[in-house]
């Protein structure tokens, strides 16, 4: 039981680390988009570029929220595993 639990905890910690990197990258993309550093592929913009940027920013913000939820859930699971 102990070895399996340690493997699961390690896997969860690896996932937390990976999701944390995604949060950082997405936050940077949002910042770069707002500052004009992030270059948008014009072929992807069907209508108003500002509307496209707003949609892209919203998508990334939502993904940040989802990654943070995953991180919280994984940390809660680690806590539970350690209590058993």
PDB file of N, CA and C in Angstrom:
ATOM      1  N   UNK A   1       0.831  -1.204   0.000  1.00  0.00           N
ATOM      2  CA  UNK A   1       0.000   0.000   0.000  1.00  0.00           C
ATOM      3  C   UNK A   1       0.871   1.262   0.000  1.00  0.00           C
ATOM      4  N   UNK A   2       1.925   1.274   0.814  1.00  0.00           N
ATOM      5  CA  UNK A   2       2.777   2.449   0.934  1.00  0.00           C
ATOM      6  C   UNK A   2       3.453   2.858  -0.358  1.00  0.00           C
ATOM      7  N   UNK A   3       3.946   1.866  -1.115  1.00  0.00           N
ATOM      8  CA  UNK A   3       4.645   2.146  -2.375  1.00  0.00           C
ATOM      9  C   UNK A   3       3.669   2.734  -3.397  1.00  0.00           C
ATOM     10  N   UNK A   4       2.481   2.155  -3.474  1.00  0.00           N
ATOM     11  CA  UNK A   4       1.474   2.648  -4.414  1.00  0.00           C
ATOM     12  C   UNK A   4       1.071   4.087  -4.067  1.00  0.00           C
ATOM     13  N   UNK A   5       0.914   4.345  -2.775  1.00  0.00           N
ATOM     14  CA  UNK A   5       0.535   5.677  -2.338  1.00  0.00           C
ATOM     15  C   UNK A   5       1.632   6.685  -2.704  1.00  0.00           C
ATOM     16  N   UNK A   6       2.892   6.309  -2.484  1.00  0.00           N
ATOM     17  CA  UNK A   6       4.009   7.198  -2.808  1.00  0.00           C
ATOM     18  C   UNK A   6       4.061   7.487  -4.304  1.00  0.00           C
ATOM     19  N   UNK A   7       3.773   6.462  -5.116  1.00  0.00           N
ATOM     20  CA  UNK A   7       3.766   6.650  -6.579  1.00  0.00           C
ATOM     21  C   UNK A   7       2.642   7.601  -6.985  1.00  0.00           C
ATOM     22  N   UNK A   8       1.484   7.441  -6.359  1.00  0.00           N
ATOM     23  CA  UNK A   8       0.352   8.312  -6.675  1.00  0.00           C
ATOM     24  C   UNK A   8       0.660   9.751  -6.253  1.00  0.00           C
ATOM     25  N   UNK A   9       1.262   9.911  -5.090  1.00  0.00           N
ATOM     26  CA  UNK A   9       1.617  11.251  -4.614  1.00  0.00           C
ATOM     27  C   UNK A   9       2.638  11.891  -5.553  1.00  0.00           C
ATOM     28  N   UNK A  10       3.624  11.114  -5.992  1.00  0.00           N
ATOM     29  CA  UNK A  10       4.633  11.645  -6.916  1.00  0.00           C
ATOM     30  C   UNK A  10       3.975  12.066  -8.227  1.00  0.00           C
ATOM     31  N   UNK A  11       3.081  11.243  -8.721  1.00  0.00           N
ATOM     32  CA  UNK A  11       2.373  11.559  -9.959  1.00  0.00           C
ATOM     33  C   UNK A  11       1.552  12.847  -9.813  1.00  0.00           C
ATOM     34  N   UNK A  12       0.877  12.985  -8.683  1.00  0.00           N
ATOM     35  CA  UNK A  12       0.086  14.199  -8.435  1.00  0.00           C
ATOM     36  C   UNK A  12       0.989  15.428  -8.347  1.00  0.00           C
ATOM     37  N   UNK A  13       2.137  15.280  -7.686  1.00  0.00           N
ATOM     38  CA  UNK A  13       3.079  16.399  -7.567  1.00  0.00           C
ATOM     39  C   UNK A  13       3.630  16.801  -8.935  1.00  0.00           C
ATOM     40  N   UNK A  14       3.911  15.797  -9.784  1.00  0.00           N
ATOM     41  CA  UNK A  14       4.379  16.081 -11.145  1.00  0.00           C
ATOM     42  C   UNK A  14       3.311  16.845 -11.927  1.00  0.00           C
ATOM     43  N   UNK A  15       2.060  16.425 -11.758  1.00  0.00           N
ATOM     44  CA  UNK A  15       0.955  17.104 -12.438  1.00  0.00           C
ATOM     45  C   UNK A  15       0.813  18.538 -11.946  1.00  0.00           C
ATOM     46  N   UNK A  16       0.925  18.731 -10.643  1.00  0.00           N
ATOM     47  CA  UNK A  16       0.829  20.072 -10.059  1.00  0.00           C
ATOM     48  C   UNK A  16       1.904  20.978 -10.654  1.00  0.00           C
ATOM     49  N   UNK A  17       3.109  20.451 -10.774  1.00  0.00           N
ATOM     50  CA  UNK A  17       4.225  21.217 -11.332  1.00  0.00           C
ATOM     51  C   UNK A  17       3.930  21.601 -12.793  1.00  0.00           C
ATOM     52  N   UNK A  18       3.437  20.649 -13.554  1.00  0.00           N
ATOM     53  CA  UNK A  18       3.116  20.887 -14.958  1.00  0.00           C
ATOM     54  C   UNK A  18       1.996  21.919 -15.105  1.00  0.00           C
ATOM     55  N   UNK A  19       0.952  21.782 -14.303  1.00  0.00           N
ATOM     56  CA  UNK A  19      -0.160  22.732 -14.356  1.00  0.00           C
ATOM     57  C   UNK A  19       0.291  24.116 -13.914  1.00  0.00           C
ATOM     58  N   UNK A  20       1.187  24.166 -12.947  1.00  0.00           N
ATOM     59  CA  UNK A  20       1.729  25.450 -12.488  1.00  0.00           C
ATOM     60  C   UNK A  20       2.456  26.171 -13.610  1.00  0.00           C
ATOM     61  N   UNK A  21       3.207  25.412 -14.404  1.00  0.00           N
ATOM     62  CA  UNK A  21       3.907  26.001 -15.558  1.00  0.00           C
ATOM     63  C   UNK A  21       2.899  26.549 -16.560  1.00  0.00           C
ATOM     64  N   UNK A  22       1.814  25.809 -16.776  1.00  0.00           N
ATOM     65  CA  UNK A  22       0.778  26.261 -17.698  1.00  0.00           C
ATOM     66  C   UNK A  22       0.150  27.574 -17.212  1.00  0.00           C
ATOM     67  N   UNK A  23      -0.094  27.662 -15.909  1.00  0.00           N
ATOM     68  CA  UNK A  23      -0.658  28.886 -15.333  1.00  0.00           C
ATOM     69  C   UNK A  23       0.275  30.059 -15.619  1.00  0.00           C
ATOM     70  N   UNK A  24       1.571  29.862 -15.360  1.00  0.00           N
ATOM     71  CA  UNK A  24       2.562  30.921 -15.587  1.00  0.00           C
ATOM     72  C   UNK A  24       2.598  31.335 -17.056  1.00  0.00           C
ATOM     73  N   UNK A  25       2.628  30.334 -17.955  1.00  0.00           N
ATOM     74  CA  UNK A  25       2.680  30.623 -19.395  1.00  0.00           C
ATOM     75  C   UNK A  25       1.428  31.369 -19.852  1.00  0.00           C
ATOM     76  N   UNK A  26       0.278  30.934 -19.397  1.00  0.00           N
ATOM     77  CA  UNK A  26      -0.969  31.578 -19.813  1.00  0.00           C
ATOM     78  C   UNK A  26      -1.049  33.014 -19.283  1.00  0.00           C
ATOM     79  N   UNK A  27      -0.631  33.223 -18.048  1.00  0.00           N
ATOM     80  CA  UNK A  27      -0.637  34.573 -17.493  1.00  0.00           C
ATOM     81  C   UNK A  27       0.286  35.487 -18.298  1.00  0.00           C
ATOM     82  N   UNK A  28       1.429  34.946 -18.722  1.00  0.00           N
ATOM     83  CA  UNK A  28       2.373  35.736 -19.525  1.00  0.00           C
ATOM     84  C   UNK A  28       1.765  36.058 -20.889  1.00  0.00           C
ATOM     85  N   UNK A  29       1.087  35.093 -21.485  1.00  0.00           N
ATOM     86  CA  UNK A  29       0.436  35.332 -22.777  1.00  0.00           C
ATOM     87  C   UNK A  29      -0.605  36.442 -22.656  1.00  0.00           C
ATOM     88  N   UNK A  30      -1.378  36.410 -21.575  1.00  0.00           N
ATOM     89  CA  UNK A  30      -2.407  37.437 -21.352  1.00  0.00           C
ATOM     90  C   UNK A  30      -1.744  38.814 -21.236  1.00  0.00           C
ATOM     91  N   UNK A  31      -0.667  38.867 -20.461  1.00  0.00           N
ATOM     92  CA  UNK A  31       0.081  40.117 -20.274  1.00  0.00           C
ATOM     93  C   UNK A  31       0.642  40.616 -21.623  1.00  0.00           C
ATOM     94  N   UNK A  32       1.242  39.683 -22.377  1.00  0.00           N
ATOM     95  CA  UNK A  32       1.823  40.044 -23.669  1.00  0.00           C
ATOM     96  C   UNK A  32       0.750  40.477 -24.670  1.00  0.00           C
ATOM     97  N   UNK A  33      -0.407  39.852 -24.602  1.00  0.00           N
ATOM     98  CA  UNK A  33      -1.511  40.211 -25.486  1.00  0.00           C
ATOM     99  C   UNK A  33      -1.963  41.641 -25.194  1.00  0.00           C
ATOM    100  N   UNK A  34      -2.070  41.966 -23.911  1.00  0.00           N
ATOM    101  CA  UNK A  34      -2.515  43.305 -23.508  1.00  0.00           C
ATOM    102  C   UNK A  34      -1.483  44.379 -23.851  1.00  0.00           C
ATOM    103  N   UNK A  35      -0.203  44.024 -23.785  1.00  0.00           N
ATOM    104  CA  UNK A  35       0.852  45.008 -24.053  1.00  0.00           C
ATOM    105  C   UNK A  35       1.188  45.114 -25.538  1.00  0.00           C
ATOM    106  N   UNK A  36       0.665  44.179 -26.336  1.00  0.00           N
ATOM    107  CA  UNK A  36       0.951  44.196 -27.765  1.00  0.00           C
ATOM    108  C   UNK A  36       2.159  43.360 -28.153  1.00  0.00           C
ATOM    109  N   UNK A  37       2.812  42.734 -27.171  1.00  0.00           N
ATOM    110  CA  UNK A  37       3.969  41.865 -27.455  1.00  0.00           C
ATOM    111  C   UNK A  37       3.555  40.586 -28.163  1.00  0.00           C
ATOM    112  N   UNK A  38       2.367  40.075 -27.818  1.00  0.00           N
ATOM    113  CA  UNK A  38       1.888  38.825 -28.408  1.00  0.00           C
ATOM    114  C   UNK A  38       1.369  39.116 -29.811  1.00  0.00           C
ATOM    115  N   UNK A  39       1.971  38.508 -30.794  1.00  0.00           N
ATOM    116  CA  UNK A  39       1.589  38.738 -32.186  1.00  0.00           C
ATOM    117  C   UNK A  39       0.508  37.734 -32.598  1.00  0.00           C
ATOM    118  N   UNK A  40      -0.571  38.284 -33.108  1.00  0.00           N
ATOM    119  CA  UNK A  40      -1.697  37.455 -33.537  1.00  0.00           C
ATOM    120  C   UNK A  40      -1.554  37.132 -35.008  1.00  0.00           C
ATOM    121  N   UNK A  41      -1.795  35.885 -35.344  1.00  0.00           N
ATOM    122  CA  UNK A  41      -1.779  35.447 -36.738  1.00  0.00           C
ATOM    123  C   UNK A  41      -3.003  36.056 -37.434  1.00  0.00           C
ATOM    124  N   UNK A  42      -2.773  36.982 -38.381  1.00  0.00           N
ATOM    125  CA  UNK A  42      -3.904  37.669 -39.030  1.00  0.00           C
ATOM    126  C   UNK A  42      -4.874  36.708 -39.736  1.00  0.00           C
ATOM    127  N   UNK A  43      -4.393  35.549 -40.153  1.00  0.00           N
ATOM    128  CA  UNK A  43      -5.264  34.602 -40.850  1.00  0.00           C
ATOM    129  C   UNK A  43      -6.308  33.996 -39.910  1.00  0.00           C
ATOM    130  N   UNK A  44      -6.096  34.126 -38.615  1.00  0.00           N
ATOM    131  CA  UNK A  44      -7.042  33.580 -37.637  1.00  0.00           C
ATOM    132  C   UNK A  44      -8.128  34.585 -37.251  1.00  0.00           C
ATOM    133  N   UNK A  45      -7.908  35.847 -37.602  1.00  0.00           N
ATOM    134  CA  UNK A  45      -8.861  36.892 -37.247  1.00  0.00           C
ATOM    135  C   UNK A  45      -9.896  37.022 -38.362  1.00  0.00           C
ATOM    136  N   UNK A  46     -11.145  36.669 -38.029  1.00  0.00           N
ATOM    137  CA  UNK A  46     -12.202  36.706 -39.041  1.00  0.00           C
ATOM    138  C   UNK A  46     -12.872  38.078 -39.128  1.00  0.00           C
ATOM    139  N   UNK A  47     -12.969  38.767 -38.002  1.00  0.00           N
ATOM    140  CA  UNK A  47     -13.622  40.072 -38.024  1.00  0.00           C
ATOM    141  C   UNK A  47     -12.792  41.105 -37.271  1.00  0.00           C
ATOM    142  N   UNK A  48     -13.289  41.611 -36.199  1.00  0.00           N
ATOM    143  CA  UNK A  48     -12.640  42.660 -35.418  1.00  0.00           C
ATOM    144  C   UNK A  48     -11.469  42.097 -34.601  1.00  0.00           C
ATOM    145  N   UNK A  49     -10.239  42.592 -34.840  1.00  0.00           N
ATOM    146  CA  UNK A  49      -9.066  42.105 -34.092  1.00  0.00           C
ATOM    147  C   UNK A  49      -9.201  42.282 -32.579  1.00  0.00           C
ATOM    148  N   UNK A  50      -9.840  43.366 -32.134  1.00  0.00           N
ATOM    149  CA  UNK A  50     -10.009  43.603 -30.693  1.00  0.00           C
ATOM    150  C   UNK A  50     -10.947  42.560 -30.080  1.00  0.00           C
ATOM    151  N   UNK A  51     -11.974  42.212 -30.817  1.00  0.00           N
ATOM    152  CA  UNK A  51     -12.915  41.185 -30.364  1.00  0.00           C
ATOM    153  C   UNK A  51     -12.185  39.838 -30.271  1.00  0.00           C
ATOM    154  N   UNK A  52     -11.326  39.573 -31.247  1.00  0.00           N
ATOM    155  CA  UNK A  52     -10.542  38.334 -31.253  1.00  0.00           C
ATOM    156  C   UNK A  52      -9.613  38.294 -30.042  1.00  0.00           C
ATOM    157  N   UNK A  53      -8.927  39.411 -29.770  1.00  0.00           N
ATOM    158  CA  UNK A  53      -8.017  39.492 -28.624  1.00  0.00           C
ATOM    159  C   UNK A  53      -8.763  39.266 -27.304  1.00  0.00           C
ATOM    160  N   UNK A  54      -9.948  39.864 -27.206  1.00  0.00           N
ATOM    161  CA  UNK A  54     -10.758  39.724 -25.998  1.00  0.00           C
ATOM    162  C   UNK A  54     -11.153  38.252 -25.802  1.00  0.00           C
ATOM    163  N   UNK A  55     -11.528  37.594 -26.894  1.00  0.00           N
ATOM    164  CA  UNK A  55     -11.897  36.176 -26.832  1.00  0.00           C
ATOM    165  C   UNK A  55     -10.721  35.302 -26.423  1.00  0.00           C
ATOM    166  N   UNK A  56      -9.562  35.605 -26.999  1.00  0.00           N
ATOM    167  CA  UNK A  56      -8.343  34.855 -26.695  1.00  0.00           C
ATOM    168  C   UNK A  56      -7.957  35.038 -25.230  1.00  0.00           C
ATOM    169  N   UNK A  57      -8.020  36.266 -24.764  1.00  0.00           N
ATOM    170  CA  UNK A  57      -7.694  36.566 -23.376  1.00  0.00           C
ATOM    171  C   UNK A  57      -8.666  35.840 -22.443  1.00  0.00           C
ATOM    172  N   UNK A  58      -9.939  35.862 -22.778  1.00  0.00           N
ATOM    173  CA  UNK A  58     -10.952  35.175 -21.977  1.00  0.00           C
ATOM    174  C   UNK A  58     -10.712  33.677 -21.918  1.00  0.00           C
ATOM    175  N   UNK A  59     -10.325  33.112 -23.055  1.00  0.00           N
ATOM    176  CA  UNK A  59     -10.033  31.670 -23.123  1.00  0.00           C
ATOM    177  C   UNK A  59      -8.862  31.333 -22.199  1.00  0.00           C
ATOM    178  N   UNK A  60      -7.807  32.130 -22.272  1.00  0.00           N
ATOM    179  CA  UNK A  60      -6.634  31.866 -21.429  1.00  0.00           C
ATOM    180  C   UNK A  60      -6.945  32.051 -19.952  1.00  0.00           C
ATOM    181  N   UNK A  61      -7.733  33.071 -19.623  1.00  0.00           N
ATOM    182  CA  UNK A  61      -8.112  33.294 -18.221  1.00  0.00           C
ATOM    183  C   UNK A  61      -8.914  32.112 -17.692  1.00  0.00           C
ATOM    184  N   UNK A  62      -9.782  31.582 -18.531  1.00  0.00           N
ATOM    185  CA  UNK A  62     -10.574  30.415 -18.143  1.00  0.00           C
ATOM    186  C   UNK A  62      -9.672  29.195 -17.926  1.00  0.00           C
ATOM    187  N   UNK A  63      -8.685  29.031 -18.800  1.00  0.00           N
ATOM    188  CA  UNK A  63      -7.752  27.914 -18.657  1.00  0.00           C
ATOM    189  C   UNK A  63      -6.927  28.053 -17.379  1.00  0.00           C
ATOM    190  N   UNK A  64      -6.521  29.277 -17.044  1.00  0.00           N
ATOM    191  CA  UNK A  64      -5.782  29.520 -15.795  1.00  0.00           C
ATOM    192  C   UNK A  64      -6.646  29.079 -14.615  1.00  0.00           C
ATOM    193  N   UNK A  65      -7.913  29.467 -14.637  1.00  0.00           N
ATOM    194  CA  UNK A  65      -8.844  29.091 -13.573  1.00  0.00           C
ATOM    195  C   UNK A  65      -8.963  27.562 -13.473  1.00  0.00           C
ATOM    196  N   UNK A  66      -9.076  26.902 -14.626  1.00  0.00           N
ATOM    197  CA  UNK A  66      -9.181  25.437 -14.633  1.00  0.00           C
ATOM    198  C   UNK A  66      -7.919  24.770 -14.084  1.00  0.00           C
ATOM    199  N   UNK A  67      -6.748  25.264 -14.499  1.00  0.00           N
ATOM    200  CA  UNK A  67      -5.491  24.698 -13.988  1.00  0.00           C
ATOM    201  C   UNK A  67      -5.383  24.893 -12.480  1.00  0.00           C
ATOM    202  N   UNK A  68      -5.785  26.062 -11.997  1.00  0.00           N
ATOM    203  CA  UNK A  68      -5.729  26.318 -10.561  1.00  0.00           C
ATOM    204  C   UNK A  68      -6.654  25.374  -9.795  1.00  0.00           C
ATOM    205  N   UNK A  69      -7.822  25.076 -10.368  1.00  0.00           N
ATOM    206  CA  UNK A  69      -8.734  24.105  -9.757  1.00  0.00           C
ATOM    207  C   UNK A  69      -8.112  22.717  -9.710  1.00  0.00           C
ATOM    208  N   UNK A  70      -7.472  22.323 -10.814  1.00  0.00           N
ATOM    209  CA  UNK A  70      -6.803  21.020 -10.862  1.00  0.00           C
ATOM    210  C   UNK A  70      -5.717  20.940  -9.788  1.00  0.00           C
ATOM    211  N   UNK A  71      -4.951  22.018  -9.650  1.00  0.00           N
ATOM    212  CA  UNK A  71      -3.877  22.068  -8.649  1.00  0.00           C
ATOM    213  C   UNK A  71      -4.461  21.926  -7.250  1.00  0.00           C
ATOM    214  N   UNK A  72      -5.527  22.672  -6.962  1.00  0.00           N
ATOM    215  CA  UNK A  72      -6.159  22.604  -5.647  1.00  0.00           C
ATOM    216  C   UNK A  72      -6.663  21.195  -5.354  1.00  0.00           C
ATOM    217  N   UNK A  73      -7.335  20.590  -6.333  1.00  0.00           N
ATOM    218  CA  UNK A  73      -7.867  19.239  -6.144  1.00  0.00           C
ATOM    219  C   UNK A  73      -6.752  18.217  -5.920  1.00  0.00           C
ATOM    220  N   UNK A  74      -5.658  18.361  -6.664  1.00  0.00           N
ATOM    221  CA  UNK A  74      -4.530  17.442  -6.509  1.00  0.00           C
ATOM    222  C   UNK A  74      -3.892  17.601  -5.129  1.00  0.00           C
ATOM    223  N   UNK A  75      -3.753  18.845  -4.663  1.00  0.00           N
ATOM    224  CA  UNK A  75      -3.185  19.084  -3.330  1.00  0.00           C
ATOM    225  C   UNK A  75      -4.086  18.502  -2.248  1.00  0.00           C
ATOM    226  N   UNK A  76      -5.405  18.651  -2.426  1.00  0.00           N
ATOM    227  CA  UNK A  76      -6.359  18.071  -1.469  1.00  0.00           C
ATOM    228  C   UNK A  76      -6.237  16.547  -1.448  1.00  0.00           C
ATOM    229  N   UNK A  77      -6.065  15.952  -2.625  1.00  0.00           N
ATOM    230  CA  UNK A  77      -5.945  14.495  -2.710  1.00  0.00           C
ATOM    231  C   UNK A  77      -4.659  14.019  -2.028  1.00  0.00           C
ATOM    232  N   UNK A  78      -3.568  14.755  -2.220  1.00  0.00           N
ATOM    233  CA  UNK A  78      -2.300  14.407  -1.562  1.00  0.00           C
ATOM    234  C   UNK A  78      -2.484  14.447  -0.048  1.00  0.00           C
ATOM    235  N   UNK A  79      -3.156  15.492   0.437  1.00  0.00           N
ATOM    236  CA  UNK A  79      -3.399  15.633   1.871  1.00  0.00           C
ATOM    237  C   UNK A  79      -4.181  14.423   2.400  1.00  0.00           C
ATOM    238  N   UNK A  80      -5.222  14.035   1.651  1.00  0.00           N
ATOM    239  CA  UNK A  80      -6.029  12.877   2.044  1.00  0.00           C
ATOM    240  C   UNK A  80      -5.208  11.601   2.067  1.00  0.00           C
ATOM    241  N   UNK A  81      -4.390  11.413   1.033  1.00  0.00           N
ATOM    242  CA  UNK A  81      -3.568  10.202   0.953  1.00  0.00           C
ATOM    243  C   UNK A  81      -2.597  10.117   2.123  1.00  0.00           C
ATOM    244  N   UNK A  82      -2.043  11.261   2.498  1.00  0.00           N
ATOM    245  CA  UNK A  82      -1.073  11.275   3.594  1.00  0.00           C
ATOM    246  C   UNK A  82      -1.739  11.015   4.944  1.00  0.00           C
ATOM    247  N   UNK A  83      -3.019  11.332   5.056  1.00  0.00           N
ATOM    248  CA  UNK A  83      -3.740  11.122   6.305  1.00  0.00           C
ATOM    249  C   UNK A  83      -4.083   9.645   6.518  1.00  0.00           C
ATOM    250  N   UNK A  84      -4.200   8.906   5.430  1.00  0.00           N
ATOM    251  CA  UNK A  84      -4.567   7.467   5.556  1.00  0.00           C
ATOM    252  C   UNK A  84      -3.416   6.612   6.011  1.00  0.00           C
TER     253      UNK A  84
END
